[in-house]
Structures are given as structure tokens and as C-alpha cells.
XYZ file of C-alpha atoms in Angstrom:
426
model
C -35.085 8.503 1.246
C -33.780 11.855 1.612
C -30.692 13.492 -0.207
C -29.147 14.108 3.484
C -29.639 10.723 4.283
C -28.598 9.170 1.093
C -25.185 11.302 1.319
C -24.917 10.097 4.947
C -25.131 6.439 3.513
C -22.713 7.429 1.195
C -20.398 8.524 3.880
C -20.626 5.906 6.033
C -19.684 3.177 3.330
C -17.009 5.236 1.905
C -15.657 5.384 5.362
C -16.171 1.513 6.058
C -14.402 1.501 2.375
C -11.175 3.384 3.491
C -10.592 2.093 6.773
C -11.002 -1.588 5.482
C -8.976 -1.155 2.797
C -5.966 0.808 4.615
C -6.088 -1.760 7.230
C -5.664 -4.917 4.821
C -2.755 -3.022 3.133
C -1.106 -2.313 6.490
C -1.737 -6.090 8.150
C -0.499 -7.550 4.467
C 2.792 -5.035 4.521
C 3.412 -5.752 8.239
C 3.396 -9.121 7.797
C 5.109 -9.768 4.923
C 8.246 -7.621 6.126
C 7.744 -10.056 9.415
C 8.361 -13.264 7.415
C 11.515 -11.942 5.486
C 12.552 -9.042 7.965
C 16.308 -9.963 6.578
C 14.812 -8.995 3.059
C 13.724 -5.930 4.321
C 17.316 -5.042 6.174
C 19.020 -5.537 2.513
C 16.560 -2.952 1.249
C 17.336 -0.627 4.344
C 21.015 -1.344 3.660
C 20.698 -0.330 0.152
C 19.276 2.905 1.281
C 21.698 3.620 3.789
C 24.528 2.828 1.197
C 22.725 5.453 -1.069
C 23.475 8.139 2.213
C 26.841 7.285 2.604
C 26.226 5.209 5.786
C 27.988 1.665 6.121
C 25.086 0.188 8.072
C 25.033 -3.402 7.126
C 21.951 -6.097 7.256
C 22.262 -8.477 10.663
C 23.238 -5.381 12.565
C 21.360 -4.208 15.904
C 20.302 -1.202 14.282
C 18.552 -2.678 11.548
C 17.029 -5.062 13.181
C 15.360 -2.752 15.651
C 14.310 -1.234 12.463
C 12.883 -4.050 10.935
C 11.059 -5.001 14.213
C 9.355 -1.436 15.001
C 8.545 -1.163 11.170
C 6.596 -4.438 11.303
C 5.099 -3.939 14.315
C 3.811 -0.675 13.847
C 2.670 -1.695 10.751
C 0.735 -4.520 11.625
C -0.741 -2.694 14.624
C -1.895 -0.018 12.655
C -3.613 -2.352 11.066
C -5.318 -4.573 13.748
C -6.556 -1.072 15.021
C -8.398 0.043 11.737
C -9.719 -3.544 11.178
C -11.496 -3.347 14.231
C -11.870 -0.088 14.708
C -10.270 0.454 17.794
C -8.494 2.919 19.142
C -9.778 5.889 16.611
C -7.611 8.639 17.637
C -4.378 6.963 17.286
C -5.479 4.422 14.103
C -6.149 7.496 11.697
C -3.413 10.078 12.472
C -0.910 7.103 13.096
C -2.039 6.191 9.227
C -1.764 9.423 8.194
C 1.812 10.656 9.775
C 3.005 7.129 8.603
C 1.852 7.424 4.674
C 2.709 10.766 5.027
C 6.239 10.029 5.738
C 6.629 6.971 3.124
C 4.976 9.298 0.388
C 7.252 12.111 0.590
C 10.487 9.247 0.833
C 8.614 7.347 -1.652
C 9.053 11.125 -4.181
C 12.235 11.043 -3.475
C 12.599 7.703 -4.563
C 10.765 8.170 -7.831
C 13.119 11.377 -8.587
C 16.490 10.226 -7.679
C 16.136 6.807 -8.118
C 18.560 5.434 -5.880
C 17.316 1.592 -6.012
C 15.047 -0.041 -8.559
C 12.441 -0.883 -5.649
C 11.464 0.144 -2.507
C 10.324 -2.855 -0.976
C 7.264 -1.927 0.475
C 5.933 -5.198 0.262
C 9.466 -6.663 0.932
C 10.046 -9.931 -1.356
C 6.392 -10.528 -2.100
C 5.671 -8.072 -4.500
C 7.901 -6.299 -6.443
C 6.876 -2.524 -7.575
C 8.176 0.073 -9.758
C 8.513 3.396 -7.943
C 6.697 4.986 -9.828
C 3.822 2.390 -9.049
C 4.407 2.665 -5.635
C 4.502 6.578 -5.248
C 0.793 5.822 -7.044
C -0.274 3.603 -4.687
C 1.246 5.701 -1.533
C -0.617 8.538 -2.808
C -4.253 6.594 -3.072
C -3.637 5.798 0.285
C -2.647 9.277 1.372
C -5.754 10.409 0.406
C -7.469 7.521 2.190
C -5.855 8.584 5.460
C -6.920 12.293 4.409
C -10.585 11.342 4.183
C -10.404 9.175 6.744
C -9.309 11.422 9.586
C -12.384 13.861 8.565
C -14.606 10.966 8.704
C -12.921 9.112 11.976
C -16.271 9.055 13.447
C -18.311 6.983 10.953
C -15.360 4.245 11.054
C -16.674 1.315 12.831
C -15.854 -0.333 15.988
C -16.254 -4.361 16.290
C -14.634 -4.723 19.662
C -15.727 -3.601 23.182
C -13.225 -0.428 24.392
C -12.863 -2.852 27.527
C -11.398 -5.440 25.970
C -9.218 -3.864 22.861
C -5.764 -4.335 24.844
C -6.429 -8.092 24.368
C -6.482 -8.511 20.538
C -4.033 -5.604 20.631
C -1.069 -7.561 22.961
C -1.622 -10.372 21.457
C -1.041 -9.422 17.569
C 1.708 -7.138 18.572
C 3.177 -10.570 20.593
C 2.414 -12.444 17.461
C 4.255 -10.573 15.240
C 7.143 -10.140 17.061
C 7.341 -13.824 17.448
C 7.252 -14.080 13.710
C 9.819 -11.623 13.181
C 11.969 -13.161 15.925
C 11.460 -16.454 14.461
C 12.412 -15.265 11.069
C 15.336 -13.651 12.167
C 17.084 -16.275 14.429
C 16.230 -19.036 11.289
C 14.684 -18.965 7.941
C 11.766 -17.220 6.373
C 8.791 -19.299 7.179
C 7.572 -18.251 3.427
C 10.028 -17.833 1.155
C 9.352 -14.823 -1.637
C 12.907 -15.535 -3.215
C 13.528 -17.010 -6.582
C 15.174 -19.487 -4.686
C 12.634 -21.649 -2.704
C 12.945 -24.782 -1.642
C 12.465 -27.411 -4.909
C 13.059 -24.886 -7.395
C 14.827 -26.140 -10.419
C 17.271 -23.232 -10.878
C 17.782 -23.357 -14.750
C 14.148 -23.669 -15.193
C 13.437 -21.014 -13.383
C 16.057 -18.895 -15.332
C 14.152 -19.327 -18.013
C 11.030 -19.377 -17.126
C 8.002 -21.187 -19.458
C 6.839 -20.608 -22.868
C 3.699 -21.622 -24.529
C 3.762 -20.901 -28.858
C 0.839 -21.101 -30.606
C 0.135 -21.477 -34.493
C -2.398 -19.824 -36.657
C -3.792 -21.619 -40.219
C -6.004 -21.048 -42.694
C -8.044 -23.373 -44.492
C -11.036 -22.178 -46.690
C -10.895 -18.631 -45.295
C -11.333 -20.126 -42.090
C -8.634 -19.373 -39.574
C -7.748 -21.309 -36.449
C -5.095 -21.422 -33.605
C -3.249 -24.761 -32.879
C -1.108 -25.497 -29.925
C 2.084 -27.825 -30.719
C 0.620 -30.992 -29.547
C -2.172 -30.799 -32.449
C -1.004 -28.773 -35.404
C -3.339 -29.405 -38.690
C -2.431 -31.693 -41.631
C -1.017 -30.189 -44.249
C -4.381 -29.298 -45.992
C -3.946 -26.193 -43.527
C -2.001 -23.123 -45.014
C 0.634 -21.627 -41.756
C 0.071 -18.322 -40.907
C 1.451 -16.701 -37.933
C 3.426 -17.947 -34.772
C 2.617 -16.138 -31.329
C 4.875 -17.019 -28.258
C 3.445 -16.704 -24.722
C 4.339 -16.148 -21.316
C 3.422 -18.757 -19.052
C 5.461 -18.368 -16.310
C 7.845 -15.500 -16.306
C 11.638 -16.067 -14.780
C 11.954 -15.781 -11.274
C 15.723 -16.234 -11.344
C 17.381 -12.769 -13.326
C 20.751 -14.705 -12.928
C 23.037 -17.440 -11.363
C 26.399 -16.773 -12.223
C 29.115 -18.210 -9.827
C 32.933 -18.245 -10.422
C 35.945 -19.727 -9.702
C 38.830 -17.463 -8.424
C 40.537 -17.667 -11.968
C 37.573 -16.255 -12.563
C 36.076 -19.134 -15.121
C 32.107 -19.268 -15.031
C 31.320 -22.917 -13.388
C 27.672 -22.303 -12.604
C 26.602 -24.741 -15.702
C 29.061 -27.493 -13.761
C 27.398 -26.832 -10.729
C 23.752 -26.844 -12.263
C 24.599 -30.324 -14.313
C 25.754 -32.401 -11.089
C 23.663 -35.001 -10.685
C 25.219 -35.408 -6.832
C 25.038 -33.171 -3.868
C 26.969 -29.582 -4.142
C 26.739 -28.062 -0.617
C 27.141 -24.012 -1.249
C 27.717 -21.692 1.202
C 27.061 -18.173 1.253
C 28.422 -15.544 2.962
C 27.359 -11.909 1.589
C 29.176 -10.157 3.172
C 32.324 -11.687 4.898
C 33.970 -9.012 7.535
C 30.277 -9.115 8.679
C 29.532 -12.789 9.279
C 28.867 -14.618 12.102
C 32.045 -16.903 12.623
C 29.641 -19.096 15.446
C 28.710 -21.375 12.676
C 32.098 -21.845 11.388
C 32.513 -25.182 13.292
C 29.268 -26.798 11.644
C 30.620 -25.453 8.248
C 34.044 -26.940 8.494
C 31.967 -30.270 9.762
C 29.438 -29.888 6.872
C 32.940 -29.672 4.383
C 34.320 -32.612 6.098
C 31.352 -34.913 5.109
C 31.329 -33.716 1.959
C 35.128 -34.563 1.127
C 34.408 -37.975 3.137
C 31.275 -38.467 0.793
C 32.605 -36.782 -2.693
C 30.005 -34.343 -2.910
C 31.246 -30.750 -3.978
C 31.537 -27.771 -1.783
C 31.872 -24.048 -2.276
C 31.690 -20.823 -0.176
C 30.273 -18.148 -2.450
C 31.113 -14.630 -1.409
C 31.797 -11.102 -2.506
C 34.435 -10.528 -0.482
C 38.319 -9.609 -1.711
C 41.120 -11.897 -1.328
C 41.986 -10.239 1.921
C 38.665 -10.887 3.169
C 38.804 -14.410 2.183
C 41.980 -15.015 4.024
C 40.859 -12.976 7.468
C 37.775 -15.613 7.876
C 40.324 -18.602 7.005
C 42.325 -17.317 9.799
C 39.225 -16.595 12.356
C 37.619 -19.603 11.325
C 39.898 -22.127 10.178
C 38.019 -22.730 7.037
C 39.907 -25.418 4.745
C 37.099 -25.267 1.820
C 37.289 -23.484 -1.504
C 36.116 -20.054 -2.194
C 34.279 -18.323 -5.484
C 32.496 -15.419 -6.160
C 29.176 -14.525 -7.347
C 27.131 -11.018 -6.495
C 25.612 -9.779 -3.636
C 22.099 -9.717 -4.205
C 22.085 -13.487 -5.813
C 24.015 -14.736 -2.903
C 21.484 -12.494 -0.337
C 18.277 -14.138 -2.223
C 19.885 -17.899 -2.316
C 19.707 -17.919 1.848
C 18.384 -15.251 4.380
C 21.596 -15.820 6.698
C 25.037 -14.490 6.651
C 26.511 -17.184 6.485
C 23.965 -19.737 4.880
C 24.165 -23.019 3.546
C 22.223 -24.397 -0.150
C 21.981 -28.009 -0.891
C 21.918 -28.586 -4.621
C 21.366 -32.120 -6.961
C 20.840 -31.649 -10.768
C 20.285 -28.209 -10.226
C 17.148 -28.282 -7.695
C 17.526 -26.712 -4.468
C 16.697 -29.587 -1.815
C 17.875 -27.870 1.383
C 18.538 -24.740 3.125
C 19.820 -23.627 6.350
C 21.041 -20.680 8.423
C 23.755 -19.721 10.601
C 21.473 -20.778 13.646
C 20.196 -24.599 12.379
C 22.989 -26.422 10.264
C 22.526 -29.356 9.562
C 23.947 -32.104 11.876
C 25.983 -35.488 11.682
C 23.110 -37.218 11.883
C 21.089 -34.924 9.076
C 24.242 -35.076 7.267
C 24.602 -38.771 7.288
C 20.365 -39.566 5.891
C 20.656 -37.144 3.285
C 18.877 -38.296 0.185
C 16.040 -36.731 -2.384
C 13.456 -37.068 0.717
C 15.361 -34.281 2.473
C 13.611 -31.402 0.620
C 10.436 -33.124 0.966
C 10.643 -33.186 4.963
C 11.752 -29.520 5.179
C 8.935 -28.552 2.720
C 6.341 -30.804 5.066
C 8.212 -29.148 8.271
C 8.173 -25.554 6.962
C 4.238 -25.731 6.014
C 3.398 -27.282 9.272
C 5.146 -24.632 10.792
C 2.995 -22.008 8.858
C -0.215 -23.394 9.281
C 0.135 -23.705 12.842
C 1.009 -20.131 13.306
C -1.592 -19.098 11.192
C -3.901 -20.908 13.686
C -1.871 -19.319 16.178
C -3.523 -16.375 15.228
C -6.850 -16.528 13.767
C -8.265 -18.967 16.322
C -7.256 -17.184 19.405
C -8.196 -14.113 17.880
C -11.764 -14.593 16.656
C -12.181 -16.678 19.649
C -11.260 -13.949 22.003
C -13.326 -11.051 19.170
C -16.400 -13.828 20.006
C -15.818 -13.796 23.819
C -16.343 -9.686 23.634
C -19.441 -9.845 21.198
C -20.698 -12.293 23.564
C -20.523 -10.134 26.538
C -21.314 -7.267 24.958
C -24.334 -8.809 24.053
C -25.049 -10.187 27.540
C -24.682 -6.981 28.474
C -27.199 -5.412 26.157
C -29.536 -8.357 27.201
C -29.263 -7.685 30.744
C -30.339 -3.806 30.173
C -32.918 -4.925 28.506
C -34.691 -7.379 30.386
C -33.979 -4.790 33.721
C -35.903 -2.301 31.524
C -38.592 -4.740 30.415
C -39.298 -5.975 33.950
C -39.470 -2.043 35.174
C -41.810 -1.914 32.108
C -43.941 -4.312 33.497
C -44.227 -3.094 37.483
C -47.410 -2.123 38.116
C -48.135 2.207 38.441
């Protein structure tokens, strides 16, 4: 093998390298930001706070936002997964980490939130570790574009606009979805089944060093040495770090009753409303029904908010709202439900429901609540994921088989015309 061919080989998988790897970061961003898009709006509100713009989360503007960010995202990277589309793919990748690397600086100098939620909810970066990884990727883009024509193409050009319309349908579906109801994942501390003080504190594993004839040995706690064993040293571990930084809710004398509300072996309904002059008053019937059933039942019922007492008494008047307020801050009560207003279903301190402003729950929901509620909103939200994960996949490796097939039809036909012309006689 020649240098010039080896460095061509070289090129080639470097190229297959880039464009594989920029195109799994883009599908993974795009579609994480499409299950929480909400998520994402708190970030953008955060940002817009930082410029002295009162742009709130649930408004049009951010949720066009949230939409074109997602969908450019994950189009970006259906087109350098399959190659498609060259020309656009690689300087639409590099204008776009162009852009997020220079806001991304910005970030890292100023500081103006702890994390920039490139990766929304799902993964959590420092900025610093994100203006790292923006720059990689830069560079990717970089080398990339002078290497555009090496990338390589798994779809016909004839039939691209197929897988293209239907991911950018998908995703907007998602996002739509996600929007109108619940995240169909949920990257919150606050999932359904978590036990909140559990996950406050997360989980701890200790081990235990002895020595015994110059011999030392680690124990766990469930079978520590007799006491032929001389102790050493103690080493705590970190099994499972807390997901939960804090859950502090109080009353509007201001005493702390989030141990109460943790201990209650019965149903505590809490609502949350963020953000108060911003909430949707639609669902303010189904609240006040929801409170009703829980006075009729003697289950306890809060709306936690942030907002002042003036606030407070502007929704009682729009709303009607009979049931008792208390406070607790805005990014625990924007975590605890993607909806403004939302409603958390509590029993010793385990989260066994959630709902938004578009699906509370009913008389008849209300009326078989029990233990097995969580369990069939767990079984309804995985169905619900798995099926629109099939809803992509299948349709789109069935349709990426359809175009190998007839592009290999098509190769087979030229070649068996050739052949036969091979084969007339001179």
C-alpha cells in the first residue's frame, strides 16, 4: 500500500469518524430537548432574565424556540447520519456550533447560570465542560466541511425527502406531545415512584479495613471479622448520588412543613404553579374539583407557588380557588411537574402521580385512587415510549431498506442490460 493511499484511508475514516459522531450528538441533543421542551424554555427563560427580558416559559415565543431548536437539531442530524444533503448538513453544523461556541464563551466568562442545558434535563454539564465539548465539535465541523466529499451517503438523492419529512414530522409530534402533557421521559429528580427523602440523600456504601497477621482485608457491614481482626480504616462510598438538591415547602407563617408532608402515610395532592400571573386559569375547575375530593376524602392539599400575597389573591379571584397556599422555590416547583399549573400525588413521601394543566385527573380517576395508580401511569407512560420509538425506527429502516432495495434493482438492471450487450454476437 502506498503512503497516498494509506493517508486517503486515513481520510476517509476520519471523515466517516466526524460525521458519525456529530450526527449522534445532534439526534441525542434534538431529542432530548423534544421530550422536556418545557425544561429547555426554563433554561431559555433563565437566559432571557440574565438580558433583562421578562420572557417567561409557556409563552408563544419560547415555544417556537423550543420547536425550531429541536427540529433543526434533530434534522441536522438525520442529514449527517445518512449523509444526505452534503451542502446544507456541514455548513448548517458548522454556523450552528459556531454560534453555541461563541454563546457557550460567554457563558463560561460571565457565568450567568450554572448550566447551559445543552442536553436539557438529561445531562447536566459544567460550562466549562461544555465550552470543551462545543469546541471538539467545532473542530469536527471545521474538518468536516474540508472533507464534505469523503462523508458517506446511505440513501438514494431520490428518495432523501422521505426519511427527511418524516423525522422532522416525528419530532414535532414529540415536542407537541410533550408540550400539551407530560414529558414522555422524565430527567427530573422527581419521576414517577421516587421516594423523595431517599433521593435527598442519596445511597451510601462504608467499607472496613483489618488487619490480622500483616494481612489486610476490606469487609462490608454485613460480614465484619471477629474480633481476632485489628480495625483499621473506614472508607464511605457513593452509590447513588442525590438527585433531589432540596425539598423545602412552607407554610405562609413561614414554618418548614415539608417533613409533615414527607411522613403522611395518606394522599397529599400538591399543586404547583411556578409562576402564578402566568398560569393557565383553564384548569382551575379540575383543581377546585381535585380539592373538593380531597376535603370529602381527608387527604391534604396544597398549592405551592412563588408568587406574593397579591398574586395569591388575583388567581383566588380569577379562579375561585378555596385551597391553601405555601411557598417553596422556583426551580423545585418547575422540576416537581412540567406544567404551569401541575398537580403531584404524594403517600409516605413517594411520588405516585403526576399531571398537567391539559390531563387532570377525573371523578372517576379520583374516586379508584390507590397504590396501583403509579403503577398504571408508569405501565401507560412506557407503552407510550416504546411505541413511539417504533414509531420511528421501523418506518424508518423500513423505508432506508425500500431505497437500498431499489437502488440495488437498479444497479442489477444496468448490469444485466450490459451483460446481455456483452453477449450479442459482433
Amino acid at each position: 500500500m502506498t503512503k497516498h493511499k494509506a493517508i486517503q484511508i486515513l481520510l476517509r475514516l476520519t471523515t466517516l469518524f466526524a460525521q458519525w459522531i456529530l450526527a449522534a450528538v445532534f439526534l441525542f441533543s434534538g431529542f432530548v430537548k423534544a421530550l422536556d421542551p418545557l425544561g429547555m424554555e426554563h433554561k431559555f427563560e433563565a437566559y432571557c432574565a440574565e438580558a433583562g427580558l421578562n420572557v417567561m416559559a409557556g409563552s408563544l415565543y419560547l415555544d417556537v424556540a423550543v420547536i425550531a431548536l429541536t427540529l433543526v437539531e434533530f434534522t441536522l442530524g438525520v442529514y449527517l447520519l445518512l449523509g444526505m444533503r452534503r451542502r446544507i448538513a456541514t455548513y448548517g453544523a458548522f454556523v450552528f456550533m459556531l454560534f453555541m461556541t461563541i454563546v457557550t464563551i460567554y457563558i463560561y466568562i460571565f457565568n450567568p447560570v450554572p448550566d447551559c442545558g445543552c442536553f436539557g434535563a438529561a445531562i447536566t454539564l459544567t460550562n466549562g465542560e461544555t465550552l470543551a465539548k462545543n469546541i471538539v465539535l467545532l473542530a469536527l465541523t471545521i474538518f468536516l466541511l474540508t472533507q464534505s466529499r469523503r462523508s458517506l451517503r446511505i440513501i438514494s438523492q431520490r428518495n432523501q425527502w422521505l426519511l427527511s419529512a418524516y423525522s422532522l414530522v416525528y419530532l414535532l409530534g414529540i415536542t407537541l406531545y410533550s408540550l400539551h402533557y407530560l414529558p414522555l421521559i422524565d430527567f427530573t429528580g422527581y419521576a414517577l415512584g421516587t421516594d423523595i427523602p431517599k433521593a435527598m440523600s442519596g445511597e451510601y456504601a462504608m467499607t472496613f479495613t483489618y488487619e490480622k497477621n500483616g494481612k489486610r482485608q476490606v469487609f462490608t457491614e454485613t460480614n465484619l471479622p471477629d474480633s481476632t481482626w485489628k480495625y483499621v480504616d473506614a472508607t464511605t462510598t457513593v452509590v447513588t448520588a442525590p438527585s433531589i438538591a432540596d425539598f423545602s415547602l412552607l407554610d405562609r407563617q413561614g414554618e418548614d412543613i415539608s417533613d409533615s408532608i414527607l411522613a403522611d402515610t395518606g394522599f397529599v395532592f400538591i399543586a404547583t404553579i411556578p409562576h402564578l400571573p402566568t398560569a393557565d386559569p383553564g384548569c382551575s375547575d379540575a383543581l377546585n374539583d381535585v380539592f373538593d375530593h380531597a376535603i370529602d376524602k381527608n387527604h391534604r392539599f396544597y398549592c405551592a407557588t412563588t408568587g406574593s400575597e397579591q398574586d395569591i389573591s388575583q388567581w383566588k379571584d380569577r379562579t375561585g380557588a378555596a385551597y391553601p397556599f405555601i411557598w417553596g422555590s422556583a426551580e423545585m416547583l418547575k422540576a416537581m411537574v412540567r406544567s404551569n399549573p401541575g398537580l403531584l400525588l404524594l403517600k409516605n413521601g413517594r411520588i405516585i402521580a403526576k399531571w398537567s394543566r391539559n390531563n387532570m385527573p377525573d371523578d372517576g380517576e379520583l374516586s379508584s385512587l390507590s397504590d396501583a395508580v403509579e403503577h398504571v401511569q408508569r405501565a401507560s407512560r412506557n407503552r407510550s415510549f416504546g411505541i413511539l420509538f417504533l414509531w420511528f425506527i421501523v418506518p424508518f429502516l423500513l423505508l432506508l431498506s425500500i431505497d437500498r432495495i431499489w437502488i440495488g434493482s437498479r444497479y442489477y438492471k444496468i448490469y444485466h442490460h450490459y451483460k446481455s450487450l456483452k453477449n450479442v454476437p459482433q
